[in-house]
Amino acid sequence: MYLTKEIKAEIFKKHGGKEENTGSTEGQIALFTHRINHLTGHLKRNHKDYNTERSLVRLVGKRRSLLDYLKKKDIVKYRELIKELGIRK
């Protein structure tokens, strides 16, 4: 399994402040980015998997809306997160 409990805890600890802070915008964006990277790799191998492609598009949309929210709320955190996660914008 690609997303274990330990990996999730590590992502939220790094980006959300602590492991229990699973609702933070930065932590959610980092988690979505991890999932998007995994699904992208899967689609490179299985290009006819249309259900995964649809899930990927929905996930990118969710991440985009969270990034827009963070951009309005705190532009400095937004820029740091974009740079750290390697998201192009």
Coordinates of C-alpha atoms in Angstrom, one line a residue:
M1 CA 0.0 0.0 0.0
Y2 CA 1.4 3.4 -1.0
L3 CA -0.2 5.5 1.7
T4 CA 0.3 4.0 5.2
K5 CA -0.6 5.4 8.5
E6 CA 3.1 6.3 9.1
I7 CA 3.5 8.1 5.8
K8 CA 0.3 10.2 6.5
A9 CA 1.6 11.0 10.0
E10 CA 4.9 12.1 8.5
I11 CA 3.3 14.3 5.9
F12 CA 1.1 16.1 8.5
K13 CA 3.9 16.4 10.9
K14 CA 6.1 18.1 8.3
H15 CA 3.5 20.4 6.8
G16 CA 0.7 20.6 9.4
G17 CA 2.8 21.3 12.5
K18 CA 2.0 18.0 14.3
E19 CA 0.5 14.6 13.5
E20 CA -2.9 15.3 14.9
N21 CA -3.4 18.5 12.8
T22 CA -4.9 16.7 9.9
G23 CA -7.2 19.5 8.9
S24 CA -4.6 22.1 8.2
T25 CA -4.6 23.5 4.7
E26 CA -0.9 22.9 4.2
G27 CA -1.1 19.3 5.3
Q28 CA -4.1 18.6 3.1
I29 CA -2.3 20.1 0.1
A30 CA 0.8 18.0 0.8
L31 CA -1.3 14.9 1.1
F32 CA -3.1 15.6 -2.1
T33 CA 0.2 16.2 -3.8
H34 CA 1.5 12.8 -2.6
R35 CA -1.6 11.1 -3.9
I36 CA -1.5 12.9 -7.2
N37 CA 2.1 11.9 -7.8
H38 CA 1.2 8.2 -7.1
L39 CA -1.8 8.3 -9.4
T40 CA 0.3 10.0 -12.2
G41 CA 2.8 7.1 -12.0
H42 CA 0.0 4.6 -12.1
L43 CA -1.5 6.2 -15.2
K44 CA 1.8 6.2 -17.0
R45 CA 1.8 2.4 -16.7
N46 CA -2.0 1.9 -17.3
H47 CA -3.1 4.6 -19.7
K48 CA -6.5 3.1 -20.3
D49 CA -7.6 3.3 -16.6
Y50 CA -10.2 5.9 -17.0
N51 CA -11.6 5.7 -13.5
T52 CA -8.2 6.6 -12.1
E53 CA -7.9 9.4 -14.6
R54 CA -11.2 10.8 -13.4
S55 CA -10.1 10.5 -9.8
L56 CA -6.8 12.3 -10.6
V57 CA -8.7 15.2 -12.3
R58 CA -11.0 15.6 -9.2
L59 CA -8.0 15.5 -6.9
V60 CA -6.2 18.1 -8.8
G61 CA -9.3 20.3 -8.7
K62 CA -9.6 19.9 -4.9
R63 CA -5.9 20.8 -4.5
R64 CA -6.3 23.8 -6.7
S65 CA -9.2 25.1 -4.6
L66 CA -7.2 24.7 -1.4
L67 CA -4.2 26.4 -3.0
D68 CA -6.5 29.3 -4.0
Y69 CA -7.8 29.5 -0.4
L70 CA -4.2 29.5 1.0
K71 CA -3.2 32.2 -1.5
K72 CA -5.9 34.5 -0.3
K73 CA -5.3 33.7 3.4
D74 CA -1.5 33.8 3.6
I75 CA 0.6 34.5 0.4
V76 CA 3.9 33.8 2.1
K77 CA 2.9 30.2 3.2
Y78 CA 1.5 29.7 -0.2
R79 CA 4.8 30.5 -1.9
E80 CA 6.8 28.4 0.5
L81 CA 4.5 25.4 0.0
I82 CA 4.6 25.7 -3.8
K83 CA 8.4 25.8 -3.7
E84 CA 8.7 23.0 -1.2
L85 CA 6.3 20.6 -3.0
G86 CA 7.5 21.4 -6.4
I87 CA 4.1 22.4 -7.7
R88 CA 4.2 24.5 -10.8
K89 CA 1.9 27.5 -11.0

